[in-house]
Coordinates of C-alpha atoms and ligand atoms in Angstrom, one line a residue:
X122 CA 67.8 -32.2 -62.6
X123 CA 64.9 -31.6 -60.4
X124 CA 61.9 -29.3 -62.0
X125 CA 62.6 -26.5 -59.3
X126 CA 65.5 -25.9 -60.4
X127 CA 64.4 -26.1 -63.5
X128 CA 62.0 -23.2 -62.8
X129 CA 64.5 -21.4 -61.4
X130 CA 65.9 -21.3 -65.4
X131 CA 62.9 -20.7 -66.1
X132 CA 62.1 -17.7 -64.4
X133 CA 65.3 -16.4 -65.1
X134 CA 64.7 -16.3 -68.4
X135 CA 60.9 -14.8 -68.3
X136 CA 62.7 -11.8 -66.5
X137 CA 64.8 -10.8 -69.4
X138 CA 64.6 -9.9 -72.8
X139 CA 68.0 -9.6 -74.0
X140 CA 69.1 -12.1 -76.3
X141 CA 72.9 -12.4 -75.0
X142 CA 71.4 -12.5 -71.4
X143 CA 69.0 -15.5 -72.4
X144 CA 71.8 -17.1 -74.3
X145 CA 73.8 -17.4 -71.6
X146 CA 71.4 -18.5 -69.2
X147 CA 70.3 -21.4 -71.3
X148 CA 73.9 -22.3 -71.9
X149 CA 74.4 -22.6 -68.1
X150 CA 71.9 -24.9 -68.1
X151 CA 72.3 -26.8 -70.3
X152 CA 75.7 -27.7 -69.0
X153 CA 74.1 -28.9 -65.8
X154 CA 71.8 -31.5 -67.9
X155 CA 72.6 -35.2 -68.7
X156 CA 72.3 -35.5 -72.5
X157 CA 68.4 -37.3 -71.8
X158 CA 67.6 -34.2 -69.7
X159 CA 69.1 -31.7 -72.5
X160 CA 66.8 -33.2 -74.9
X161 CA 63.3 -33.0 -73.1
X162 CA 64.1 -29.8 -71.8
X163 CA 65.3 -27.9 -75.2
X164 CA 61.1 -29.4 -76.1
X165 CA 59.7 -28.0 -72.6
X166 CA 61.6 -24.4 -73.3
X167 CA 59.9 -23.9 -76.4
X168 CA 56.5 -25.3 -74.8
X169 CA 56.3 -28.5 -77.2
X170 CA 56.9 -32.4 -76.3
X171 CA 58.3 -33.1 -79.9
X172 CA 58.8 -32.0 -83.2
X173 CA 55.1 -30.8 -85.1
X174 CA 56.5 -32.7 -88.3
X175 CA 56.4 -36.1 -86.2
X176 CA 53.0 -35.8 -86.3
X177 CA 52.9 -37.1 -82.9
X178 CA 49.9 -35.9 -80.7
X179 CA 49.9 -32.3 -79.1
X180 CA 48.8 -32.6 -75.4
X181 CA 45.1 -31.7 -76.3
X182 CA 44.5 -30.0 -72.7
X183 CA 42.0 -27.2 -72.9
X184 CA 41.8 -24.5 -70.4
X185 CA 39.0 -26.1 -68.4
X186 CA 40.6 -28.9 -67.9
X187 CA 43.6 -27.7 -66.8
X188 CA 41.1 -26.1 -64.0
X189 CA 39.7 -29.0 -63.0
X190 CA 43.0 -30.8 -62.3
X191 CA 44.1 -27.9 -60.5
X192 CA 40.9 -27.8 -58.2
X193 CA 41.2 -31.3 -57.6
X194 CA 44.8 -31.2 -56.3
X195 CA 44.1 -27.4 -54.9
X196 CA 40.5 -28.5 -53.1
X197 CA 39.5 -25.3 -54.3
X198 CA 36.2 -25.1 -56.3
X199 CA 36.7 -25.0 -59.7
X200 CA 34.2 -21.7 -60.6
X201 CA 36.6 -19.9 -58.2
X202 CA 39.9 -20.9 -59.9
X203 CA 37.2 -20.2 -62.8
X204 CA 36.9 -16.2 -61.5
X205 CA 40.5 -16.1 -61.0
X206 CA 41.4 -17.1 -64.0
X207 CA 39.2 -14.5 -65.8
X208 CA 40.5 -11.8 -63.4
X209 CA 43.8 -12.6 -64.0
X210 CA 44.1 -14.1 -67.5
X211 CA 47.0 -16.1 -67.3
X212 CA 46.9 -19.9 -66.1
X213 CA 50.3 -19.9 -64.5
X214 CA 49.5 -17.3 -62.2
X215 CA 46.2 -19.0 -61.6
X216 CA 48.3 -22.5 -60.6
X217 CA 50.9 -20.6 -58.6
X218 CA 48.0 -18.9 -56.5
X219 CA 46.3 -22.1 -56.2
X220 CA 49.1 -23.9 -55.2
X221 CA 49.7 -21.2 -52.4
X222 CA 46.5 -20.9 -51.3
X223 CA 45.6 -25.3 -51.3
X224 CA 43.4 -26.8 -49.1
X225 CA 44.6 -30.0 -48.9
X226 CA 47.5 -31.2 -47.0
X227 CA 50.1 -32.2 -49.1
X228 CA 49.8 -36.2 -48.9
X229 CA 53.3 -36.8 -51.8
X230 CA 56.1 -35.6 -50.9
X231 CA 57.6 -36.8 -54.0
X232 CA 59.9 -34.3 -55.6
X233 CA 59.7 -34.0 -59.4
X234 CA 62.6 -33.6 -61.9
X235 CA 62.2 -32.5 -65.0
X236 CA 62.0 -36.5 -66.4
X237 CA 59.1 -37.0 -64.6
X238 CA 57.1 -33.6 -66.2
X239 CA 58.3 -34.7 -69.5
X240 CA 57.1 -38.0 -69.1
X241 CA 53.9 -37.1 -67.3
X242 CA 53.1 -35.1 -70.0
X243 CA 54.2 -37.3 -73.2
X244 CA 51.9 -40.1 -71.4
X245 CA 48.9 -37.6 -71.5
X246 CA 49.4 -36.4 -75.2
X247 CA 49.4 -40.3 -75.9
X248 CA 46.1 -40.7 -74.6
X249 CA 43.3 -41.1 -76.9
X250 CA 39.7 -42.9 -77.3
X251 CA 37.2 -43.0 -74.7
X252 CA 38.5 -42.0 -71.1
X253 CA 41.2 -40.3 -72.6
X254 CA 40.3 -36.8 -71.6
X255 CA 39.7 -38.3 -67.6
X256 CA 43.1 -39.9 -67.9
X257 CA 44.4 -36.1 -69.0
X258 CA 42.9 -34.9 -66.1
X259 CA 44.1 -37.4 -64.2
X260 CA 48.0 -37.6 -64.9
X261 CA 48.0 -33.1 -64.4
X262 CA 46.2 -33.5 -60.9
X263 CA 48.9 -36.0 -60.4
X264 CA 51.7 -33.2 -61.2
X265 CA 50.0 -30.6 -59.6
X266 CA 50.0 -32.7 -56.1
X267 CA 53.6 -32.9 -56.3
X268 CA 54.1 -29.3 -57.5
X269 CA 55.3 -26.3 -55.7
X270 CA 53.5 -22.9 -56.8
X271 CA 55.8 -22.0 -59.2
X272 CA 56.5 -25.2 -60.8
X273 CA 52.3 -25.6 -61.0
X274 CA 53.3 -22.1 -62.7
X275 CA 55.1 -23.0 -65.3
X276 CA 54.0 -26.3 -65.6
X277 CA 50.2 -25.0 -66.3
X278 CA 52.1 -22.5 -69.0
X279 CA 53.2 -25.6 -70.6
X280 CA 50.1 -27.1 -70.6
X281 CA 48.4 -24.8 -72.2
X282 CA 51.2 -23.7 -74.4
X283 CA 51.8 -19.8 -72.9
X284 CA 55.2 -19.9 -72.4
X285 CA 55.7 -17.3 -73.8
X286 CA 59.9 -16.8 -72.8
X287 CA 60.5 -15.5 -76.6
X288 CA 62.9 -18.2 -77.0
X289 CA 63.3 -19.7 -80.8
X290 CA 65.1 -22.4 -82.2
X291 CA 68.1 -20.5 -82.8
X292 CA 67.9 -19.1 -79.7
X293 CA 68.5 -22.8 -78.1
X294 CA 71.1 -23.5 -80.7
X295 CA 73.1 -20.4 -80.0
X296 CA 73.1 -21.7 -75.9
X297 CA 74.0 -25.1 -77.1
X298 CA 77.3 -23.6 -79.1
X299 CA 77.8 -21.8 -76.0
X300 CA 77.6 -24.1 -73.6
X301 CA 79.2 -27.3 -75.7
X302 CA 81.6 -25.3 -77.9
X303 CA 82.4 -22.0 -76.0
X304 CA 80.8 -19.4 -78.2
X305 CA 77.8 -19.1 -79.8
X306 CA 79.7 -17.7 -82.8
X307 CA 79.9 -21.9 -83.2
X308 CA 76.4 -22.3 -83.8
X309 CA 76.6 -22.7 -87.5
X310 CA 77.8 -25.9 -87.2
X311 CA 75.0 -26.9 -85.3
X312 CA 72.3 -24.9 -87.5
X313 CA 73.7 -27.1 -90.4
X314 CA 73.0 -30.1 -88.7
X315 CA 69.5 -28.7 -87.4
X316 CA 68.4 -27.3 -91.4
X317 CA 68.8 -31.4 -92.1
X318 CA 67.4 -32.9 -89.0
X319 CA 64.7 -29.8 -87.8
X320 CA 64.5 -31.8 -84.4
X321 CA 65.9 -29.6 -81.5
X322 CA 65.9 -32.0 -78.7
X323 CA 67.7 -34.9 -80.9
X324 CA 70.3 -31.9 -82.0
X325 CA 70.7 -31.2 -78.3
X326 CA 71.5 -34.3 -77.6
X327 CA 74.0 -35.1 -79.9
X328 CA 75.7 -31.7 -79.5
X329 CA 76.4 -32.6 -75.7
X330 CA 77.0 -36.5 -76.6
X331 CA 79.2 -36.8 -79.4
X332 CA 80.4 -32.7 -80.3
X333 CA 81.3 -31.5 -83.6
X334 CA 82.4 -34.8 -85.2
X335 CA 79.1 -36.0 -84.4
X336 CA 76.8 -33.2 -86.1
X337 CA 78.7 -33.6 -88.9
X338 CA 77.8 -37.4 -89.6
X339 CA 73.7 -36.1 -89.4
X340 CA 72.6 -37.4 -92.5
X341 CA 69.0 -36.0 -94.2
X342 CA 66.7 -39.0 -93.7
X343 CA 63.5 -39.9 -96.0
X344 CA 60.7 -39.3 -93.1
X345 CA 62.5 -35.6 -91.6
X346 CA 61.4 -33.1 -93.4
X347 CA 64.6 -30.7 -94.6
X348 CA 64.6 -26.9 -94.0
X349 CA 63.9 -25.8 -97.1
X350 CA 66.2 -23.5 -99.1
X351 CA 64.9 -20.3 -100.4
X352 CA 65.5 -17.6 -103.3
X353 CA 66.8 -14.4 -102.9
X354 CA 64.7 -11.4 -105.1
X355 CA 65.8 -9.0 -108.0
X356 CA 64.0 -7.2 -110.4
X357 CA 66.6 -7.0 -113.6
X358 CA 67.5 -9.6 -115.6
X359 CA 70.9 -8.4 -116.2
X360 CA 71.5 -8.0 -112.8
X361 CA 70.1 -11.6 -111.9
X362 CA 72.2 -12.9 -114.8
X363 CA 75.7 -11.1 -113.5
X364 CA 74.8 -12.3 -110.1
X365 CA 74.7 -15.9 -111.1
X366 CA 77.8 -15.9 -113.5
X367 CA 76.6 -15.0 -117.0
X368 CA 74.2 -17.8 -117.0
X369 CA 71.4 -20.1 -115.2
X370 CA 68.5 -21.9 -115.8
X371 CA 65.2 -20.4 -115.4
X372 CA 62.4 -22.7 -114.0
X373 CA 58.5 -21.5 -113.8
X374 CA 57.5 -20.4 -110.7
X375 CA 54.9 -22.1 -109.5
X376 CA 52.0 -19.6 -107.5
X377 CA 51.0 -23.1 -105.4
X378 CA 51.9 -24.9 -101.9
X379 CA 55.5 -26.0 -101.7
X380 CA 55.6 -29.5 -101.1
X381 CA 58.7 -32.1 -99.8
X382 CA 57.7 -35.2 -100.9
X383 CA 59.6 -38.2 -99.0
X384 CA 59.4 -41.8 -99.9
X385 CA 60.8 -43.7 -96.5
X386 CA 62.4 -47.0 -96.1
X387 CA 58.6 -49.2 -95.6
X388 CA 57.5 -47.0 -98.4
X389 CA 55.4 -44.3 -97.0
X390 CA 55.0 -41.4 -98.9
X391 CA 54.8 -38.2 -96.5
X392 CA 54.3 -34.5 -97.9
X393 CA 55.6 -31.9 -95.8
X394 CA 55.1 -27.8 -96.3
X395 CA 57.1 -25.1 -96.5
X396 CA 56.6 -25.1 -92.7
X397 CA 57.2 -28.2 -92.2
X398 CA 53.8 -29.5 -91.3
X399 CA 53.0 -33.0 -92.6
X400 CA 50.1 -32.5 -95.5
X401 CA 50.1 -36.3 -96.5
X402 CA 46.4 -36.3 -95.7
X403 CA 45.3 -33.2 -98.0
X404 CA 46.6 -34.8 -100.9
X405 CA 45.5 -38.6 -101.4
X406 CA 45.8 -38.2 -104.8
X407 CA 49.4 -36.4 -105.1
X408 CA 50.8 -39.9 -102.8
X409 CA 49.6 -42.2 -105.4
X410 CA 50.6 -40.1 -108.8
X411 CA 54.2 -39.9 -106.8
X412 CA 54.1 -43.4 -106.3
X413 CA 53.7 -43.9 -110.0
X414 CA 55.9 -41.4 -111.4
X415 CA 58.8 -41.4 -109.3
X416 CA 61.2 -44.3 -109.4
X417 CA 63.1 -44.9 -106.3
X418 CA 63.5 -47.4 -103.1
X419 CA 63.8 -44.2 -100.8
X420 CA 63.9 -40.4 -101.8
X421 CA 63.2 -37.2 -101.2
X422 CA 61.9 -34.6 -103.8
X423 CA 60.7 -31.1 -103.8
X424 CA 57.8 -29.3 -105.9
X425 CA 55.1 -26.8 -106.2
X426 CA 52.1 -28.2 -105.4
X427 CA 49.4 -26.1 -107.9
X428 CA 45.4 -26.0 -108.4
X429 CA 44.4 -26.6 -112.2
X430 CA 41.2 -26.2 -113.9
X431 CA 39.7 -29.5 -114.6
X432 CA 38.1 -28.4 -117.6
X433 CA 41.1 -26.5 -119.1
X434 CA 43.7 -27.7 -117.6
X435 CA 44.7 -24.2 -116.6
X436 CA 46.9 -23.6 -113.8
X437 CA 44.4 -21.9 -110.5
X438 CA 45.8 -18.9 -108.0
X439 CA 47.0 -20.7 -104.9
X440 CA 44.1 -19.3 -102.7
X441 CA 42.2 -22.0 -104.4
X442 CA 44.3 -24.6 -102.7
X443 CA 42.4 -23.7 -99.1
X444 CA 39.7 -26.1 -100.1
X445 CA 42.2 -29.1 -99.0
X446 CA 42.8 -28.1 -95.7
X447 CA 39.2 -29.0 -95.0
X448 CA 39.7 -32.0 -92.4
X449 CA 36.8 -34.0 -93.9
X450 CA 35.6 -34.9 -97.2
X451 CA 38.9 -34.4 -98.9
X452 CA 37.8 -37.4 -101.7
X453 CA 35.2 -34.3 -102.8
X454 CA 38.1 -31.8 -102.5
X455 CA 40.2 -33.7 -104.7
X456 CA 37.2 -33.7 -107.4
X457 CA 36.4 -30.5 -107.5
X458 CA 40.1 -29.2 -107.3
X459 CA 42.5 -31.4 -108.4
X460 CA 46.1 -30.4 -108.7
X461 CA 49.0 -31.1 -110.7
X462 CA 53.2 -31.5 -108.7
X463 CA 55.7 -29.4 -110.8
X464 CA 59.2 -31.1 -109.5
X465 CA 62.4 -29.4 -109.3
X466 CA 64.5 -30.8 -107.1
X467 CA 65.9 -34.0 -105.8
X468 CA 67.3 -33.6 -101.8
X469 CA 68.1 -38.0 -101.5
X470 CA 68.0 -41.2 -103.5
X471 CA 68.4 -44.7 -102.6
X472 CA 70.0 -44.0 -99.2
X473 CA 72.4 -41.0 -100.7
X474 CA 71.8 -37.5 -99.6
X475 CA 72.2 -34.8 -102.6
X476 CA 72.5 -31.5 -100.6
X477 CA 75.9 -30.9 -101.8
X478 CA 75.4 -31.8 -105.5
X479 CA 75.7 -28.9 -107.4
X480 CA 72.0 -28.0 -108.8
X481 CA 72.8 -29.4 -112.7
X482 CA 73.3 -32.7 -111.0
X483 CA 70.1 -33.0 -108.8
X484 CA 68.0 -31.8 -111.5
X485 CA 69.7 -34.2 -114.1
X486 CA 69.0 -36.8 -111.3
X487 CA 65.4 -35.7 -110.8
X488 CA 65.0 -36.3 -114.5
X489 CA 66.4 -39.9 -115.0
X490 CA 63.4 -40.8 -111.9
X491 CA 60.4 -39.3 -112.8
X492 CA 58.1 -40.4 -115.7
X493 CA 56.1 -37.7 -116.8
X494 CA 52.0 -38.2 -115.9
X495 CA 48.6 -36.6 -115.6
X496 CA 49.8 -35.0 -112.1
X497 CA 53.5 -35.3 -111.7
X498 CA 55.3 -33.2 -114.1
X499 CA 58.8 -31.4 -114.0
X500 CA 59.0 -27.6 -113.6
X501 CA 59.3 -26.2 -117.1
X502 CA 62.8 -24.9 -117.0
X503 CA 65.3 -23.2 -119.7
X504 CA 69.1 -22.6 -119.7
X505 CA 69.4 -18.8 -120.4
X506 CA 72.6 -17.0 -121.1
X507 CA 70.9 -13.5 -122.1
X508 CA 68.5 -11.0 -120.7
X509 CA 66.2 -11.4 -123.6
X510 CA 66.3 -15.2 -123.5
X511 CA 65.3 -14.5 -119.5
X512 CA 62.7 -11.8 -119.5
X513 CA 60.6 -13.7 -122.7
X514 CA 60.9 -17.0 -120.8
X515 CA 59.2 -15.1 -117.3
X516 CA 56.9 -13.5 -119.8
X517 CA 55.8 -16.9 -121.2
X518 CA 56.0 -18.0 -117.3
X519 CA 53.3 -15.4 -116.5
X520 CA 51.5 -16.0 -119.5
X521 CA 51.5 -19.8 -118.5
X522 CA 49.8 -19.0 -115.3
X523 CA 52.9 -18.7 -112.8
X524 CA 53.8 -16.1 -110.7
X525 CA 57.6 -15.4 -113.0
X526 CA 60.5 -17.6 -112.8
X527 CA 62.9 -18.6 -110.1
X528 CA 66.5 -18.4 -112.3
X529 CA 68.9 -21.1 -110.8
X530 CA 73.2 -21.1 -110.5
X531 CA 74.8 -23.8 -112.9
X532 CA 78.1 -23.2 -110.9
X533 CA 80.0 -26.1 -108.8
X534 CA 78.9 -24.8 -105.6
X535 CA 75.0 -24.2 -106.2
X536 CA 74.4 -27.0 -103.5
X537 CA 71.2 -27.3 -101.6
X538 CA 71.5 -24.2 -98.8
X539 CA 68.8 -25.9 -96.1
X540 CA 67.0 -23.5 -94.5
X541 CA 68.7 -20.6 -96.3
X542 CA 67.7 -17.6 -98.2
X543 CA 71.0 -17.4 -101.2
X544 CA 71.5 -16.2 -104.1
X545 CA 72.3 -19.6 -105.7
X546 CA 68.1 -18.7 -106.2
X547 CA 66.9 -15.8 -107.3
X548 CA 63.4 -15.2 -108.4
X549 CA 62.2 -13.0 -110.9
X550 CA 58.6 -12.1 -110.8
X551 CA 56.4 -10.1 -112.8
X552 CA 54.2 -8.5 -110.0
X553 CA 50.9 -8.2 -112.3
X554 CA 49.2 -10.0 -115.0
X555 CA 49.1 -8.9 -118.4
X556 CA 45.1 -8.1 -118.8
X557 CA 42.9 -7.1 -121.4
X558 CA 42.7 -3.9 -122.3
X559 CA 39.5 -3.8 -124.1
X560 CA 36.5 -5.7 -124.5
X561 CA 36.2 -7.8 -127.4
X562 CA 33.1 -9.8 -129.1
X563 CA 33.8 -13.0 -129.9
X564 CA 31.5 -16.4 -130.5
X565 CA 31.1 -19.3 -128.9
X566 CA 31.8 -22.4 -131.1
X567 CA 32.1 -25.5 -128.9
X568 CA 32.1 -26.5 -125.4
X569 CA 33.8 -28.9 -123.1
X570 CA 32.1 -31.4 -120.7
X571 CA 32.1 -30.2 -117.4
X572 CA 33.8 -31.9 -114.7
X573 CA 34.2 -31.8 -110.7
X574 CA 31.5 -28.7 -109.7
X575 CA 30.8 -28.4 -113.3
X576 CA 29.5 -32.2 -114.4
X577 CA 26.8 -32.5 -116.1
X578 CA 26.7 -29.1 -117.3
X579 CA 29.3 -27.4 -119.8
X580 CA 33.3 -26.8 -118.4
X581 CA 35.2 -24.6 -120.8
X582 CA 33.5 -23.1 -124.0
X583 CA 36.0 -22.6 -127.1
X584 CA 35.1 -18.6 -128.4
X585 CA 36.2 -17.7 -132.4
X586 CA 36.1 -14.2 -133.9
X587 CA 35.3 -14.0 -137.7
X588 CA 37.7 -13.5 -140.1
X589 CA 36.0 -11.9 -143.7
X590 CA 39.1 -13.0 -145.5
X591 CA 38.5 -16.3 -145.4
X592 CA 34.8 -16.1 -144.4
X593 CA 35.8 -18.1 -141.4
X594 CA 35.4 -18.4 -137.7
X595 CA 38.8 -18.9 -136.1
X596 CA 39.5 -19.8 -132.5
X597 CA 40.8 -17.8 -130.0
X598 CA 41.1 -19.6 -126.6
X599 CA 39.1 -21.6 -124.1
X600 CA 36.9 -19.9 -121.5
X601 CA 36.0 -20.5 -118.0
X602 CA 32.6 -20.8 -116.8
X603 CA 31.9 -18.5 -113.4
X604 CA 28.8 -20.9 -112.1
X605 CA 26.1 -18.6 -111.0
X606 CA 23.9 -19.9 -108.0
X607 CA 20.2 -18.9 -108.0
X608 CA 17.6 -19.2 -105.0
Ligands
LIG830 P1 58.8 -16.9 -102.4 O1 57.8 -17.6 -101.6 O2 58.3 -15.7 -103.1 O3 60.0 -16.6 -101.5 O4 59.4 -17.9 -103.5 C1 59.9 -19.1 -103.2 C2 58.9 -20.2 -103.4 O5 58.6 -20.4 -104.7 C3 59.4 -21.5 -103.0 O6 59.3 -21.7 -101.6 C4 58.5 -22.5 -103.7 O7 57.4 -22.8 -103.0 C5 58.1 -21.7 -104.9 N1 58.5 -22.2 -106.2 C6 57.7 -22.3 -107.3 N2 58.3 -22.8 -108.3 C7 59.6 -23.0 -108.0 C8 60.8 -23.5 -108.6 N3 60.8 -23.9 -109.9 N4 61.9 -23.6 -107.9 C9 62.0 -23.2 -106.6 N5 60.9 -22.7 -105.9 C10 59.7 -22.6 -106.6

């Protein structure tokens, strides 16, 4: 298909903001596209060139250079696409004006389809090392020469990522069921395939190439990230209980960073968020406890990825976690916060997806692969068939540092609900933490060595109160140490 008409979709779309109106637009269109097309253009409608979770490179175009390669191709000077662009504020209608108003004749009269902007732009997101940002510059002026004003519109949008069409995933899978299946009441067949294999342009394709029959052979794969399921919320044990069937297991919930941990097939271990996002590289030392603790050629496991206090070994408050999404020095990081995995799940092992094993199964599974160690541990978890046995297991939870418990189904069809919120989950949280109520004198008796920010000076002291009976100082618990900084 040729870009114009592209942009004809395009501005179709940026006119309207009904949701059955879009659908139907994009399910015109994508009738019209060969199944190669489908896929770069499903990426182009929501302004991206491939998945985030491929960790591929983003196009890395800033604003000024996006002026400078539409000056070059334009011939106007670049501080007066510079004053436009403040006036105006929006890039697209900065290329489309340019493009109007150019003062060079055009010298290609190449048309371009939407292959060639996908392509164009892939080649410039590879670019990297020295002369990269030139070679950027150079492959826009290139589209911009060939471009008409309103494909320079919305080709500078995608550029700089403003696209802005209010188009989402689901949006694109509901105009795919239209389009390929006739209604978009069809799309859960498509979503299911999506929540395994969160790539829209490869879902695209394979929707338009091989239909229902060949969604339904996606398969989760060690190195794509699953949608993750999620829990639904009460606040009555006896409620959460009847909702599940009498009885569940309750598992600690974790107050950390969700964390899918995939081993692939030349035994990479990747991390991916809640979000999706890959977050190998904030935790060096969570790869290589998984590598010891989990047994397996190829898998895919879930856990709560939680801050502990070196000196205690008490669990942290998530926020403490921030300190690994610093880009450099993550070896100091990993000193002075170091972490600990809490498992409970198990998606894939040894090229067999899970998804559809009931919960007892995956978690029996998880258990028979992972040896317990200094980081890697399971999620504490209980079978409880009472309210009693549930609220003084989330009370211990709390106590223990988490956030409650998340109380899971034991029935036949608690199977792994990707990308859903169910009730085959349902947390239970206590929404404060117990505190003191009064002060209290106690006595310091012993101290731990410090470690991370607190080496070579003390970590945790150990604090007694005197018992008169038996003219003895008995411990009560470990303390932290707030380190004070003076000038
Ligand atoms: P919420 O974010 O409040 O919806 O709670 C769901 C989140 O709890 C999940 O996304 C996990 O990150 C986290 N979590 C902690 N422990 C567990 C557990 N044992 N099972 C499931 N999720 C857990």
């Amino acid at each position: 298909m040729l870009f114009k008409e592209f942009c004809e979709y395009l501005k179709g779309l940026e006119v309207t903001s009904e949701r059955l109106r879009m659908i139907s637009i994009l399910a015109k269109l994508f009738k019209e596209l060969s199944p190669e097309e489908l896929q770069k253009a499903t990426y182009l409608l929501l302004g991206e060139l491939w998945p985030d979770w491929t960790g591929y490179p983003e196009l890395g175009v800033a604003e000024k250079m996006c002026l400078e390669a539409l000056s070059r191709a334009s011939g106007i000077p670049k501080s007066e696409l510079e004053k436009m662009f403040k006036r105006l504020g929006d890039i697209g209608r900065v290329a489309e004006l340019a493009m109007q108003k150019k003062r060079l004749a055009a010298l290609v009269a190449q048309q371009l389809t939407i292959t060639d902007v996908y392509d164009s732009l892939a080649k410039a997101a590879r670019a990297t090392g020295p002369g990269s940002q030139d070679l950027k510059i150079r492959i826009l002026t290139g589209l911009f020469l060939s471009a008409s004003p309103i494909e320079a519109k919305y080709i500078a949008r995608i550029v700089l990522g403003t696209m802005r069409l209010g188009i989402q995933e689901m949006t694109i899978l509901d105009g795919l069921a239209q389009a390929f299946f006739g209604t978009k009441e069809k799309r859960p067949i498509i979503e299911s395939a999506f929540n395994k294999y969160p790539d829209i342009g490869f879902i695209a394709r394979i929707t338009a190439e091989k239909g229902e029959d060949g969604l339904k052979q996606i398969r989760a794969k060690p190195g794509v990230p699953i949608r993750p399921m999620l829990a639904e919320r009460l606040s009555s044990p006896s409620e959460i209980l009847m909702k599940i069937g009498g009885e569940g297991i309750a598992e600690y919930k974790y107050d950390g960073e969700r964390a899918q941990i995939h081993k692939t097939e030349n035994e990479k271990i990747i991390i991916y968020s809640r979000r999706l996002e890959n977050i190998t590289n904030q935790y060096p030392d969570v790869v290589k406890a998984i590598k010891e603790a989990v047994q397996g050629e190829t898998f895919i496991v879930e856990g709560e990825i939680v801050c502990v206090d070196p000196d205690t070994g008490e669990l942290r408050p998530f926020q403490e976690l921030m300190h690994r999404k610093r880009k450099y020095d993550i070896a100091r990081a990993m000193q002075e916060y170091p972490v600990k995995v809490f498992l409970f799940d198990c998606l894939y092992l040894n090229g067999e997806e899970l998804l559809e094993k009931p919960y007892p199964k995956r978690r029996e599974i998880l258990e028979s692969i992972v040896k317990t160690t200094d980081i890697v541990e399971l999620a504490k978890a209980k079978f409880v068939k009472n309210s009693d046995e549930l609220e003084e297991f989330m009370l211990k939870a709390v106590e223990d540092g988490c956030e409650g418990v998340v109380v899971k189904s034991l029935s036949n069809d608690a199977i792994y609900e990707a990308g859903a919120r169910g009730w085959k989950w349902i947390k239970y949280k206590r929404d404060y933490k117990s505190e003191m109520m009064d002060t209290v004198d106690l006595v310091v008796v012993g101290a731990f060595h410090g470690r991370g920010r607190r080496s070579g000076t003390y970590g945790a002291l150990l604090v007694a109160t005197y018992n008169p009976q038996r003219d003895m100082f008995e411990s009560v618990c470990k303390l932290g140490v707030v380190l004070l900084t003076h000038n």
